[in-house]
Each structure stands twice: as C-alpha cells, then as structure tokens.
Coordinates of C-alpha atoms in Angstrom, one line a residue:
Chain E
M1 CA -13.5 -0.7 37.3
T2 CA -14.5 -0.6 33.6
D3 CA -16.4 -3.8 34.0
E4 CA -18.6 -2.3 36.6
V5 CA -19.3 0.8 34.5
I6 CA -20.4 -1.4 31.6
S7 CA -22.6 -3.5 33.8
I8 CA -24.5 -0.5 35.3
K9 CA -25.3 0.8 31.8
E10 CA -28.7 -0.7 31.8
G11 CA -32.0 0.7 33.0
I12 CA -33.5 4.2 32.7
W13 CA -31.6 5.8 35.5
S14 CA -28.2 4.7 34.3
K15 CA -29.2 5.7 30.8
L16 CA -30.0 9.2 32.2
Y17 CA -26.7 9.2 34.0
Y18 CA -24.5 8.1 31.2
G19 CA -26.4 9.4 28.2
K20 CA -26.8 12.9 26.9
T21 CA -30.3 13.4 28.3
L22 CA -29.4 14.4 31.8
P23 CA -26.8 17.0 30.8
I24 CA -29.1 18.5 28.3
L25 CA -32.0 18.6 30.7
T26 CA -29.8 20.3 33.3
M27 CA -28.8 23.0 30.8
V28 CA -32.5 23.6 29.9
L29 CA -33.4 23.9 33.5
G30 CA -30.6 26.3 34.1
I31 CA -31.6 28.4 31.2
L32 CA -35.3 28.5 32.2
V33 CA -34.4 29.6 35.8
L34 CA -32.2 32.4 34.4
W35 CA -34.8 33.3 31.9
Y36 CA -37.7 33.6 34.4
G37 CA -35.4 35.6 36.8
G38 CA -34.3 37.8 33.9
A39 CA -37.9 38.4 32.9
V40 CA -38.7 39.7 36.4
Y41 CA -35.6 41.8 36.6
L42 CA -36.0 43.5 33.1
N43 CA -39.7 44.1 33.3
A44 CA -39.8 45.2 37.0
D45 CA -38.9 48.9 36.4
F46 CA -41.8 49.5 34.0
L47 CA -44.3 47.7 36.3
I48 CA -43.2 49.5 39.4
S49 CA -43.5 52.9 37.9
N50 CA -46.9 51.9 36.7
Y51 CA -47.9 50.8 40.1
E52 CA -46.7 54.0 41.6
R53 CA -48.5 56.1 39.0
K54 CA -51.8 54.3 39.6
N55 CA -51.2 54.1 43.4
V56 CA -51.7 50.3 43.4
E57 CA -50.7 48.2 46.4
W58 CA -48.1 45.7 45.3
S59 CA -46.1 42.9 46.7
A60 CA -43.2 40.9 45.4
E61 CA -45.6 38.1 44.5
K62 CA -47.8 40.4 42.5
L63 CA -44.7 41.9 40.7
V64 CA -43.5 38.5 39.7
N65 CA -46.8 37.4 38.5
D66 CA -47.3 40.6 36.5
A67 CA -43.8 40.5 35.1
W68 CA -44.5 37.0 33.6
A69 CA -47.8 38.1 32.0
M70 CA -47.2 41.4 30.3
E71 CA -48.6 42.0 26.9
R72 CA -45.5 43.8 25.6
P73 CA -42.7 42.8 27.9
I74 CA -39.1 43.7 27.4
L75 CA -38.3 40.0 28.0
P76 CA -41.3 37.7 27.7
A77 CA -41.4 34.6 29.9
P78 CA -40.9 31.2 28.2
H79 CA -44.4 30.1 28.8
Q80 CA -45.8 33.2 27.0
I81 CA -43.7 32.3 24.0
A82 CA -45.0 28.7 24.3
V83 CA -48.6 29.9 24.3
E84 CA -47.9 32.2 21.3
L85 CA -46.2 29.3 19.5
N86 CA -49.1 27.0 20.2
K87 CA -51.5 29.7 18.9
T88 CA -49.5 30.5 15.7
V89 CA -48.1 27.1 14.8
F90 CA -50.8 24.6 15.8
Q91 CA -54.1 26.5 16.1
K92 CA -54.0 28.4 12.8
K93 CA -54.5 26.8 9.4
I94 CA -51.1 26.6 7.7
T95 CA -52.4 28.7 4.7
S96 CA -53.3 31.5 7.0
K97 CA -51.1 34.6 7.1
R98 CA -51.1 34.4 10.9
S99 CA -49.7 30.9 10.9
L100 CA -46.0 30.7 11.6
V101 CA -45.8 27.5 9.6
F102 CA -46.8 29.5 6.6
H103 CA -44.1 32.1 7.2
A104 CA -41.6 29.4 8.0
W105 CA -42.3 27.7 4.7
I106 CA -41.8 31.0 2.8
T107 CA -38.4 31.4 4.4
T108 CA -37.6 27.7 3.9
S109 CA -38.3 27.7 0.2
A110 CA -35.9 30.7 -0.2
T111 CA -33.4 28.9 2.0
L112 CA -33.5 25.7 0.0
L113 CA -33.2 27.4 -3.3
G114 CA -30.3 29.5 -2.1
F115 CA -28.7 26.4 -0.6
A116 CA -29.0 24.6 -3.9
F117 CA -27.6 27.6 -5.9
G118 CA -24.8 28.1 -3.3
S119 CA -23.8 24.5 -3.3
L120 CA -23.6 24.4 -7.0
L121 CA -21.7 27.7 -7.2
G122 CA -19.4 26.6 -4.4
I123 CA -18.6 23.3 -6.0
L124 CA -18.0 24.8 -9.4
L125 CA -15.7 27.4 -8.0
A126 CA -13.7 24.7 -6.1
V127 CA -13.4 22.5 -9.2
G128 CA -12.1 25.5 -11.1
I129 CA -9.7 26.6 -8.4
V130 CA -8.3 23.0 -8.0
H131 CA -7.8 22.4 -11.7
V132 CA -6.8 25.8 -13.1
Q133 CA -3.8 27.5 -11.5
T134 CA -4.8 30.9 -12.8
L135 CA -8.2 30.6 -11.1
D136 CA -6.5 29.5 -7.9
R137 CA -4.5 32.8 -7.9
S138 CA -7.2 35.1 -9.3
L139 CA -10.4 33.8 -7.8
M140 CA -9.6 32.9 -4.2
P141 CA -8.9 36.5 -3.1
W142 CA -12.3 37.6 -4.5
V143 CA -14.0 34.7 -2.8
I144 CA -12.6 35.7 0.5
A145 CA -13.2 39.4 -0.1
S146 CA -16.9 38.7 -0.9
Q147 CA -17.3 37.5 2.7
T148 CA -15.8 40.5 4.3
I149 CA -18.7 42.7 3.1
P150 CA -21.4 42.8 5.8
I151 CA -24.4 41.0 4.3
L152 CA -26.7 43.6 5.8
A153 CA -25.0 46.3 3.8
I154 CA -25.2 44.5 0.5
A155 CA -28.6 42.8 0.8
P156 CA -30.6 45.9 0.0
M157 CA -28.5 46.6 -3.1
I158 CA -29.1 43.1 -4.3
I159 CA -32.8 43.4 -3.8
V160 CA -33.0 46.8 -5.5
V161 CA -30.9 45.7 -8.5
L162 CA -32.7 42.4 -9.0
G163 CA -36.1 44.2 -8.5
N164 CA -35.1 46.5 -11.3
I165 CA -34.7 43.7 -13.7
G166 CA -38.0 42.2 -12.7
L167 CA -36.8 39.6 -10.2
T168 CA -38.8 39.7 -6.9
G169 CA -40.0 37.3 -4.3
T170 CA -38.1 34.2 -3.6
I171 CA -35.3 34.6 -6.1
P172 CA -33.6 37.7 -4.6
K173 CA -33.8 36.2 -1.2
S174 CA -32.3 33.0 -2.3
I175 CA -29.5 34.9 -4.1
I176 CA -28.6 36.6 -0.8
S177 CA -28.7 33.1 0.8
M178 CA -26.4 31.8 -2.0
Y179 CA -24.0 34.7 -1.5
L180 CA -23.5 33.6 2.1
C181 CA -23.5 29.9 1.8
F182 CA -21.2 29.2 -1.3
F183 CA -18.2 30.3 0.7
P184 CA -17.8 27.4 3.2
I185 CA -18.6 25.0 0.4
T186 CA -15.8 26.4 -1.8
I187 CA -13.3 26.3 1.0
G188 CA -14.3 22.8 2.1
M189 CA -14.4 21.4 -1.5
V190 CA -11.0 22.9 -2.4
K191 CA -9.5 21.2 0.6
G192 CA -11.4 18.0 -0.1
L193 CA -10.5 17.8 -3.8
R194 CA -6.9 18.3 -2.8
S195 CA -7.0 15.8 0.0
P196 CA -5.8 12.7 -1.9
D197 CA -2.2 12.0 -0.8
V198 CA 0.9 11.5 -2.9
L199 CA 0.5 7.7 -2.8
Q200 CA -3.1 7.8 -4.0
M201 CA -2.1 10.1 -6.8
D202 CA 1.0 8.1 -7.8
L203 CA -1.3 5.0 -8.0
M204 CA -3.4 6.8 -10.6
R205 CA -0.3 7.8 -12.5
T206 CA 0.9 4.2 -12.7
Y207 CA -2.4 3.4 -14.4
S208 CA -1.8 6.4 -16.7
A209 CA -5.3 7.6 -15.7
S210 CA -6.7 10.7 -17.5
A211 CA -7.4 13.9 -15.6
S212 CA -11.1 13.2 -15.7
Q213 CA -10.6 9.7 -14.4
I214 CA -8.5 11.0 -11.5
F215 CA -11.2 13.6 -10.8
W216 CA -14.2 11.2 -10.8
K217 CA -12.5 8.1 -9.3
L218 CA -10.2 9.8 -6.7
R219 CA -10.8 13.5 -6.1
V220 CA -14.6 13.5 -5.9
P221 CA -15.0 10.5 -3.6
A222 CA -12.1 11.8 -1.4
S223 CA -13.9 15.1 -1.1
V224 CA -17.2 13.8 0.1
P225 CA -16.5 14.0 3.9
Y226 CA -15.3 17.6 3.4
L227 CA -18.4 18.4 1.4
F228 CA -20.7 17.3 4.1
A229 CA -18.9 19.2 6.8
S230 CA -19.3 22.3 4.6
L231 CA -22.9 21.6 3.8
K232 CA -23.8 21.5 7.4
V233 CA -22.4 25.0 7.9
A234 CA -23.8 26.2 4.6
V235 CA -27.4 25.1 5.2
A236 CA -27.5 27.0 8.6
I237 CA -26.2 30.2 7.1
S238 CA -28.5 29.9 4.0
L239 CA -31.3 30.2 6.5
V240 CA -29.7 33.3 8.0
G241 CA -29.3 34.7 4.5
A242 CA -32.9 34.1 3.6
I243 CA -34.1 35.8 6.8
V244 CA -31.7 38.7 6.3
G245 CA -33.0 39.0 2.7
E246 CA -36.5 39.5 4.0
L247 CA -35.6 42.4 6.3
P248 CA -34.8 45.2 3.8
T249 CA -37.6 44.3 1.4
G250 CA -40.4 45.1 3.7
A251 CA -41.5 41.5 3.0
V252 CA -45.0 40.7 4.1
A253 CA -44.3 37.0 4.5
G254 CA -41.5 34.9 6.0
I255 CA -39.8 34.7 9.3
G256 CA -37.9 37.9 8.6
A257 CA -41.1 39.7 8.0
R258 CA -42.5 38.5 11.3
L259 CA -39.3 39.8 13.1
L260 CA -39.7 43.1 11.3
S261 CA -43.4 43.6 12.0
G262 CA -42.9 42.5 15.6
S263 CA -40.3 45.1 16.1
Y264 CA -42.4 47.8 14.5
Y265 CA -45.2 47.2 17.0
G266 CA -43.1 46.2 20.0
Q267 CA -44.6 42.7 19.9
T268 CA -41.7 41.0 21.7
I269 CA -43.6 37.8 22.1
Q270 CA -44.1 37.6 18.4
I271 CA -40.3 38.3 17.8
W272 CA -39.3 35.6 20.2
S273 CA -41.6 33.0 18.8
A274 CA -40.3 33.7 15.3
L275 CA -36.8 33.3 16.6
V276 CA -37.7 30.0 18.2
V277 CA -39.2 28.8 14.9
A278 CA -36.1 30.0 13.0
S279 CA -33.8 28.0 15.3
V280 CA -35.9 24.9 15.2
L281 CA -35.9 25.2 11.4
G282 CA -32.1 25.6 11.4
M283 CA -31.6 22.6 13.5
L284 CA -34.0 20.6 11.4
L285 CA -32.1 21.5 8.2
V286 CA -28.7 20.7 9.7
Y287 CA -30.2 17.4 11.0
I288 CA -31.4 16.5 7.5
V289 CA -27.9 17.1 6.1
S290 CA -26.4 15.0 8.9
V291 CA -28.7 12.1 8.2
T292 CA -27.9 12.3 4.5
E293 CA -24.2 12.4 5.4
K294 CA -24.5 9.2 7.6
I295 CA -26.3 7.4 4.8
V296 CA -23.8 8.4 2.1
L297 CA -20.7 7.9 4.1
G298 CA -22.1 4.5 5.3
R299 CA -22.4 3.4 1.7
M300 CA -18.8 4.6 1.0
G301 CA -17.5 2.2 3.7
G302 CA -17.4 4.6 6.6
R303 CA -17.2 3.0 10.0
A304 CA -20.7 3.0 11.3
Chain J
M1 CA 9.5 -20.1 -20.8
T2 CA 11.3 -18.4 -23.6
T3 CA 13.8 -15.8 -22.5
S4 CA 14.3 -13.2 -25.2
N5 CA 17.8 -11.8 -25.5
K6 CA 16.6 -8.2 -24.9
P7 CA 16.5 -7.3 -21.2
V8 CA 13.2 -6.2 -19.8
I9 CA 14.9 -3.3 -18.1
D10 CA 18.1 -1.8 -19.4
I11 CA 19.8 1.0 -17.5
E12 CA 23.0 2.7 -18.6
K13 CA 25.0 5.5 -16.9
L14 CA 21.9 6.8 -15.2
N15 CA 22.1 9.8 -12.9
L16 CA 19.4 11.5 -10.9
I17 CA 20.0 14.8 -9.1
F18 CA 17.3 16.3 -7.0
E19 CA 17.4 20.1 -6.9
T20 CA 16.7 21.1 -3.3
P21 CA 16.8 24.7 -1.8
D22 CA 20.2 24.2 0.0
A23 CA 22.2 21.8 -2.1
P24 CA 21.5 19.4 -5.0
V25 CA 21.1 15.8 -3.8
H26 CA 22.8 13.1 -5.9
A27 CA 20.1 10.4 -5.5
L28 CA 21.4 8.0 -8.2
N29 CA 25.0 7.9 -9.4
D30 CA 26.1 6.2 -12.6
I31 CA 23.6 3.2 -12.4
N32 CA 24.2 0.4 -14.9
L33 CA 21.8 -2.5 -14.7
Q34 CA 20.1 -5.1 -16.9
I35 CA 17.1 -7.1 -15.7
N36 CA 16.0 -10.0 -17.8
S37 CA 12.6 -11.5 -18.4
G38 CA 11.6 -13.8 -15.5
D39 CA 14.2 -12.4 -13.1
F40 CA 13.3 -11.7 -9.5
V41 CA 15.6 -8.8 -8.7
S42 CA 15.9 -7.2 -5.2
F43 CA 17.3 -3.8 -4.5
I44 CA 18.8 -3.8 -1.0
G45 CA 20.4 -1.0 0.9
P46 CA 20.0 1.3 3.8
S47 CA 17.5 4.2 3.8
G48 CA 18.5 6.9 1.4
C49 CA 20.5 4.7 -0.9
G50 CA 18.1 5.5 -3.8
K51 CA 16.6 2.0 -4.2
T52 CA 13.0 3.4 -4.2
T53 CA 14.1 6.3 -6.4
L54 CA 15.6 3.8 -8.9
M55 CA 12.3 1.9 -8.9
R56 CA 10.3 5.1 -9.4
V57 CA 12.5 6.0 -12.4
I58 CA 11.6 2.6 -13.9
A59 CA 7.9 3.4 -13.3
D60 CA 8.3 6.9 -14.7
L61 CA 7.3 8.5 -11.4
E62 CA 10.7 10.3 -11.4
T63 CA 12.6 11.6 -14.4
P64 CA 16.4 10.9 -14.5
T65 CA 18.8 13.8 -15.0
D66 CA 20.8 12.0 -17.6
G67 CA 21.6 8.5 -18.8
H68 CA 19.7 5.9 -20.7
I69 CA 16.9 3.7 -19.6
T70 CA 14.4 1.4 -21.4
V71 CA 11.6 -0.7 -20.1
N72 CA 10.4 -3.4 -22.5
G73 CA 12.5 -1.6 -25.1
M74 CA 10.6 1.7 -24.7
S75 CA 11.0 4.8 -22.7
P76 CA 9.6 4.5 -19.2
K77 CA 6.9 7.0 -20.1
E78 CA 5.7 4.9 -23.1
A79 CA 5.9 1.8 -20.9
R80 CA 3.7 3.5 -18.3
E81 CA 1.2 4.6 -20.8
Q82 CA 1.0 1.1 -22.1
R83 CA 0.5 -0.1 -18.6
A84 CA 3.5 -2.4 -18.9
Y85 CA 3.9 -2.8 -15.1
G86 CA 2.0 -3.2 -11.9
Y87 CA 3.3 -1.2 -9.0
V88 CA 2.9 -2.2 -5.3
F89 CA 3.7 0.6 -2.9
Q90 CA 5.1 0.6 0.6
A91 CA 1.6 1.2 2.0
P92 CA -1.5 -0.7 0.5
A93 CA -2.9 2.6 -0.9
L94 CA -6.4 1.2 -1.1
Y95 CA -9.1 3.7 -1.6
P96 CA -11.1 3.6 1.7
W97 CA -14.5 4.3 0.0
R98 CA -14.1 1.2 -2.3
N99 CA -14.5 -2.4 -1.0
V100 CA -12.0 -5.0 -1.9
Q101 CA -13.6 -6.0 -5.2
K102 CA -13.9 -2.4 -6.3
N103 CA -10.3 -1.6 -5.3
V104 CA -9.0 -4.4 -7.5
M105 CA -11.3 -3.2 -10.2
L106 CA -10.0 0.3 -10.1
P107 CA -7.2 -0.1 -12.8
L108 CA -9.5 -2.3 -14.9
Q109 CA -12.2 0.5 -14.9
I110 CA -9.5 2.9 -16.0
M111 CA -8.4 0.6 -18.7
G112 CA -12.0 0.4 -19.8
L113 CA -12.4 -3.3 -19.8
S114 CA -15.8 -4.9 -20.0
K115 CA -17.8 -5.7 -16.8
D116 CA -17.4 -9.4 -17.3
E117 CA -13.7 -9.2 -17.9
Q118 CA -13.4 -7.0 -14.8
M119 CA -15.3 -9.5 -12.6
E120 CA -13.3 -12.4 -14.0
R121 CA -9.9 -10.8 -13.3
V122 CA -11.0 -9.7 -9.8
K123 CA -12.0 -13.3 -9.0
K124 CA -8.8 -14.8 -10.4
N125 CA -6.4 -12.4 -8.7
L126 CA -8.1 -12.4 -5.3
A127 CA -7.9 -16.2 -5.5
L128 CA -4.1 -15.9 -6.3
V129 CA -3.6 -14.0 -3.0
N130 CA -6.0 -16.2 -1.0
L131 CA -8.6 -13.6 -0.5
E132 CA -11.8 -15.2 -1.8
G133 CA -14.8 -14.3 0.2
F134 CA -13.5 -10.9 1.1
E135 CA -14.8 -9.1 -2.0
K136 CA -17.4 -7.0 -0.1
K137 CA -15.1 -6.0 2.8
F138 CA -13.9 -2.5 3.1
P139 CA -10.1 -1.9 3.7
W140 CA -10.5 -0.9 7.4
Q141 CA -12.1 -4.3 8.0
L142 CA -8.9 -6.1 6.9
S143 CA -5.6 -6.6 8.7
G144 CA -2.5 -4.9 7.3
G145 CA -1.3 -8.1 5.7
M146 CA -4.6 -8.7 4.0
Q147 CA -4.7 -5.0 2.8
Q148 CA -1.3 -5.5 1.2
R149 CA -2.4 -8.7 -0.5
V150 CA -5.4 -6.8 -2.0
S151 CA -2.9 -4.2 -3.3
I152 CA -0.9 -7.0 -4.9
A153 CA -4.0 -8.5 -6.4
R154 CA -4.8 -5.0 -7.8
A155 CA -1.3 -4.8 -9.4
L156 CA -1.6 -8.3 -10.8
S157 CA -5.1 -7.6 -12.2
V158 CA -3.5 -5.3 -14.8
E159 CA -1.8 -8.5 -16.0
P160 CA 1.6 -6.9 -16.5
D161 CA 4.7 -8.9 -17.3
L162 CA 6.6 -6.7 -14.9
L163 CA 5.8 -6.3 -11.2
L164 CA 7.5 -3.4 -9.3
M165 CA 7.2 -3.9 -5.5
D166 CA 8.5 -1.1 -3.2
E167 CA 9.0 -2.6 0.3
P168 CA 5.6 -4.1 0.1
F169 CA 6.0 -6.0 3.4
G170 CA 8.0 -3.4 5.2
A171 CA 5.2 -2.4 7.6
L172 CA 4.2 -6.0 8.5
D173 CA 5.3 -8.2 11.4
E174 CA 7.8 -10.9 10.7
I175 CA 5.4 -13.8 10.8
T176 CA 3.0 -12.3 8.3
R177 CA 6.0 -11.2 6.2
D178 CA 7.4 -14.8 6.1
H179 CA 4.0 -16.1 5.0
L180 CA 3.6 -13.5 2.3
N181 CA 7.1 -14.1 1.1
E182 CA 6.3 -17.7 0.5
Q183 CA 3.1 -16.8 -1.3
L184 CA 4.9 -14.2 -3.4
L185 CA 7.5 -16.8 -4.4
R186 CA 4.8 -19.3 -5.5
L187 CA 3.1 -16.5 -7.4
W188 CA 6.3 -15.7 -9.2
D189 CA 6.9 -19.3 -10.0
Q190 CA 3.4 -19.7 -11.3
T191 CA 3.1 -16.6 -13.4
K192 CA 6.7 -16.3 -14.6
K193 CA 6.6 -12.6 -14.2
T194 CA 9.6 -10.3 -13.9
V195 CA 9.7 -8.9 -10.4
V196 CA 11.7 -5.9 -9.1
F197 CA 11.6 -5.8 -5.3
V198 CA 12.9 -3.1 -3.0
T199 CA 13.7 -4.2 0.6
H200 CA 16.0 -3.5 3.4
S201 CA 15.9 -7.0 4.8
I202 CA 18.8 -9.3 3.9
P203 CA 17.0 -12.6 4.6
E204 CA 14.0 -11.4 2.5
S205 CA 16.1 -10.4 -0.4
V206 CA 18.1 -13.7 -0.4
F207 CA 15.0 -15.8 0.0
L208 CA 13.1 -14.2 -2.8
S209 CA 15.5 -13.2 -5.4
S210 CA 17.3 -14.6 -8.4
K211 CA 19.5 -11.5 -8.5
I212 CA 20.3 -9.1 -5.6
V213 CA 21.4 -5.5 -6.3
V214 CA 23.3 -4.1 -3.3
M215 CA 23.2 -0.3 -3.1
S216 CA 24.8 2.3 -0.9
P217 CA 23.9 5.9 0.0
R218 CA 25.3 9.4 -0.6
P219 CA 25.4 9.2 -3.6
G220 CA 23.1 6.3 -4.3
K221 CA 25.0 3.7 -6.3
I222 CA 25.2 0.0 -7.0
I223 CA 27.9 -1.8 -4.9
D224 CA 27.4 -5.3 -6.0
I225 CA 25.1 -7.5 -8.1
I226 CA 24.8 -11.0 -6.7
D227 CA 23.3 -14.0 -8.6
C228 CA 21.2 -16.0 -6.3
N229 CA 20.5 -19.4 -7.8
L230 CA 18.6 -21.2 -5.1
P231 CA 15.9 -23.5 -6.5
R232 CA 12.7 -21.8 -7.5
D233 CA 10.5 -23.9 -5.3
R234 CA 12.4 -23.0 -2.2
T235 CA 10.6 -23.0 1.2
L236 CA 11.4 -21.0 4.3
D237 CA 13.6 -23.8 5.6
I238 CA 16.2 -22.9 3.0
R239 CA 17.2 -20.0 5.2
E240 CA 19.2 -22.3 7.4
S241 CA 21.1 -23.9 4.5
P242 CA 24.8 -23.1 3.9
E243 CA 24.1 -21.7 0.4
F244 CA 21.6 -19.3 1.8
L245 CA 23.9 -18.1 4.6
K246 CA 26.8 -17.7 2.1
I247 CA 24.8 -15.4 -0.1
A248 CA 23.4 -13.5 2.9
H249 CA 27.0 -13.0 4.0
R250 CA 28.0 -11.7 0.7
V251 CA 25.1 -9.2 0.7
R252 CA 26.2 -8.1 4.2
E253 CA 29.8 -7.7 2.9
G254 CA 28.5 -5.6 0.1
L255 CA 26.6 -3.3 2.4
R256 CA 29.7 -3.0 4.6
A257 CA 31.8 -2.0 1.7
G258 CA 29.3 0.7 0.9
H259 CA 29.7 2.0 4.4
S260 CA 26.1 1.2 5.2
Y261 CA 27.1 0.2 8.7
D262 CA 29.1 3.4 9.4
D263 CA 27.8 5.8 11.9

C-alpha cells in the first residue's frame, strides 16, 4: 500500500492532495464563506431600518449587495478590505502618511529595536540566573511577576515617565516591546543553558575545563535550539508590544495609530486593513527568524 | 618499556558512602588495589557493585568518604587538573553540534594547543581508530560503534598515559563489540598505555585484560584479583583455548562467591 502512495505523489493534483495547499485553501474558503455571511448578518439591521425609514423597496438581493458595500459597516466584506489595502499599500507613495507601508515601517522599527533590546536583556538575565544561585532565587520571581501586570495598564506609565526624561518616539515604544519579549527568551535560555546532560558536563570536568570554557563550548551551543524557539515567540509579541505602545500615546504614525484613528471615526475598513497588515508583518518576522534558525542549526549539524 | 616501581594507581582502604534521603548507601567498601604502568585492568561485576563508582573516584568525578588513593602519585584532583587520564564513557557523549574532527578537537582546544598541533593529533588518533575520511561527518551520521570509536579517539588525543573506559562497548552489538575489542587490544599493545576498563562481560574482561578485578554488590567490594597472562598479541580465537576458559571459569567462580548470581 505504501508503494502506491509514493508512486502517486507526482503531478499537480496529487501534490494538492498530499501537500498542505489543499487543506489551507479549504480553510480559506470556509473562512471567506463565514465572513461574507457574517457581514450580511451583522450589517442587515442597520440597512433594514434605513430602508424602512426612507421607504425604499428592498429585496434579499439588494440587502446582500448593500451589506457588502457599506462605507462604515460593522463588519466589512473581505473584498472591501482588499480594495482598501490595494489603495493604501500599493497606490500610495511609501513616504505618504496615508500609506500603510509607511505606518508599518514605523511600527516595525520600534518592533525590531524592542526585539533587539529584549533578546539582549533576556539572554543576560538567563546567563545570570544559570550562573549565580542568588540570582536564580531572587530574580526569577520578579521576571514572572513582571508578566502578570497587564501591558495595557503599564504602557501609559512607561510612556509618561520616559517622556518626562525626554525620550519620545521610537524608544518608549521599543521599551514596551522589550518588556513583553524578554520573558520567553529568559525562560527559553535558562532551560537551554541548563540542557547539557550529566555526561556532557562530566566530560568537561575530565578535561578540567574552566567555567567560561564550559559556557562557550557546551552551554551556549546546547542552548541555540531553545533560543530560536523563544525568539519566534518573542518577535511576534514584540510586534504586539510596539502596537500597544502606540495606542496610549496618541501616536500619529504606526499601525497602532491607524487602529486608533480608525476607531475614533468608525472607519472599520481602515481598522481591518491595519489588522491585516499587522498579521502579515508578524508572519513575516516569524518567518525570518525561522529561516535564520534553519541556516544556523544546519551549520550546527542539524538533520536537514 | 620501563615499568617504574610506583603503581600508577594506588588505592588503600577506600570507602565511599552515598548519603541518600532514606539510608546511606555503602557504594565502595574497603577497596585495596594497585594498578601498575602498562596494565590492562578490568573491573567486572553485576550492576550496582560499584565498578563505575570506583572508576569515577579514580577520575575525581566522585569523592571517597575515607581511605587513601593516588593517581600517578598525586591526588585524583591534581591528576585530573593535569589531564593525566582520558575517560571514555558508557555513551559516546559526542557534542551533536560538532563534527567528528571538532569533537576530537574539543579537549585540545580546552588545553589551548596550537591549531597545527590540534590538526595533527586529530589526524593521528582518527587513524588509530580507523576513522580517516569521516572528519566532516556529524555524530548522527555515524553508527553507534563509529561514534564510540570517535569518543575513544577523543580520549586518546589528550595523549594520557592512563585510559579509563567505562563499559565503552556495553551498548553495542556483539559483532561490533568483538571487532572493537580486537582494535582496542592492538591499540593497547601499540601505545603501551595503562587501561582501566569497566565491563559486565566475562569473555570481554578475560580477552582484554592483564588483570581482572572481580567485584560484588551491597556493599561494593573486591572479591578476587585474577592475573591474566595471555599473550599480548592475542586474537579472538584465543577464546576457545583452555587457558582462556580456565580464567573465565575463575571469574565466574568469583562472581558466584560474591553472590552475584543470587536472586
């Protein structure tokens, strides 16, 4: 039976059948159907009361068509978002304030800076926790406590405090980003740096290796797979951190700013297109980390 | 080769008690043992008889509770710090992110040898275990037997006079094990090193050793020390000879006397 399965695995149709494409397409189709249906359902009430108020003749067909073409719908139809995305991503110059690429870049720069800070902080904390027993006991509870505070509550404080000492713009946003993303890196790196087994440690002892030799030649390489697992989580939540950091500042640029202004004026289409850009950006960032991971682990003898 | 009068390893009245939550475990009880330069000494006994623990004491991976031990006339700690021995573990313990060459280089990098010296030693020792041409392979690309040979090359590359081997072939199939036993014997003959070898295989211990230390469990102690003077250039065929069987019989007797076969 397995022979047959292998032999059919040629050609476009079998690729569709055995690959990931078909399942993903099916999911997309299902979501689209639900979405269009949901758009009619959610927007219908407003439209119907409007028709009645203006004494307009209406049929189901007219209702559906109108529900998918409203200017400020409760739930915009996918194609409306696509049109808006086309307009704001491709038709505008990327330096324009109406370009989503421009806003995405503002948020990305804060994300990347926060991700860099967070990675550095996370790794340093992990190194300290693994090597100094006092830090293990004193620091870890604080690291965990830091994550129990809702970021939405603390973000405005950080902005205000930093604004007071003259830091505005990208830095405060990236600090909020860092605040969120150092945590998975610390947790992952502590585990990774402690991952060498007794045998691997004993081996170092028989060579009477120094602590720094054990660190660089054993602990660090052993922690790399753990680091990348953490980085993938961290880069995604750095983006969340950067967007959240834009909300309480009344920022005029960035994806968060688009979300905020969209909600002020009931521009749901604008909100949704900003959300799409944010999720594409998130996927892109995670993808970049994954590719880097593949390359690095490949060089370290990982099974391709 | 010149055999100095001083034994390489000298153990007197050595005890080791592990403190565990429920009751202290007497892992080694009143061990007395001398190992001379150029000896191939096997520790044999059932699981839990302390043979690995005794080896770990020699390597300064465990600290004895009381008694006296010297390695090369020093304390085990000093001997370890001078890298007086090479240790081969039960598992190959290769670092998966290093290829064969880099794995063998690991102790040499730690010792801070020059690049040229490192390359030279890697080449020499991989040749000794018949692994030329595998320098760039990663551990997962090798069979279990090859991995263990890499770990032997790694231990040899330190160029110690003393080789400590803890059931190095325990996880391998019998065919591979026979083959590696022959290689190891040739290596011992060529390099004139002192070897301490932990095993639970009677034929393996008789085939390899010049001296067999029979141990028994609870508490771990030495039952018998058997001299085994088969010719150094022995081959696997010797295992059918009467002398071989006689020594194997005596080892088995020793194990029985130590209640190793009791339920």
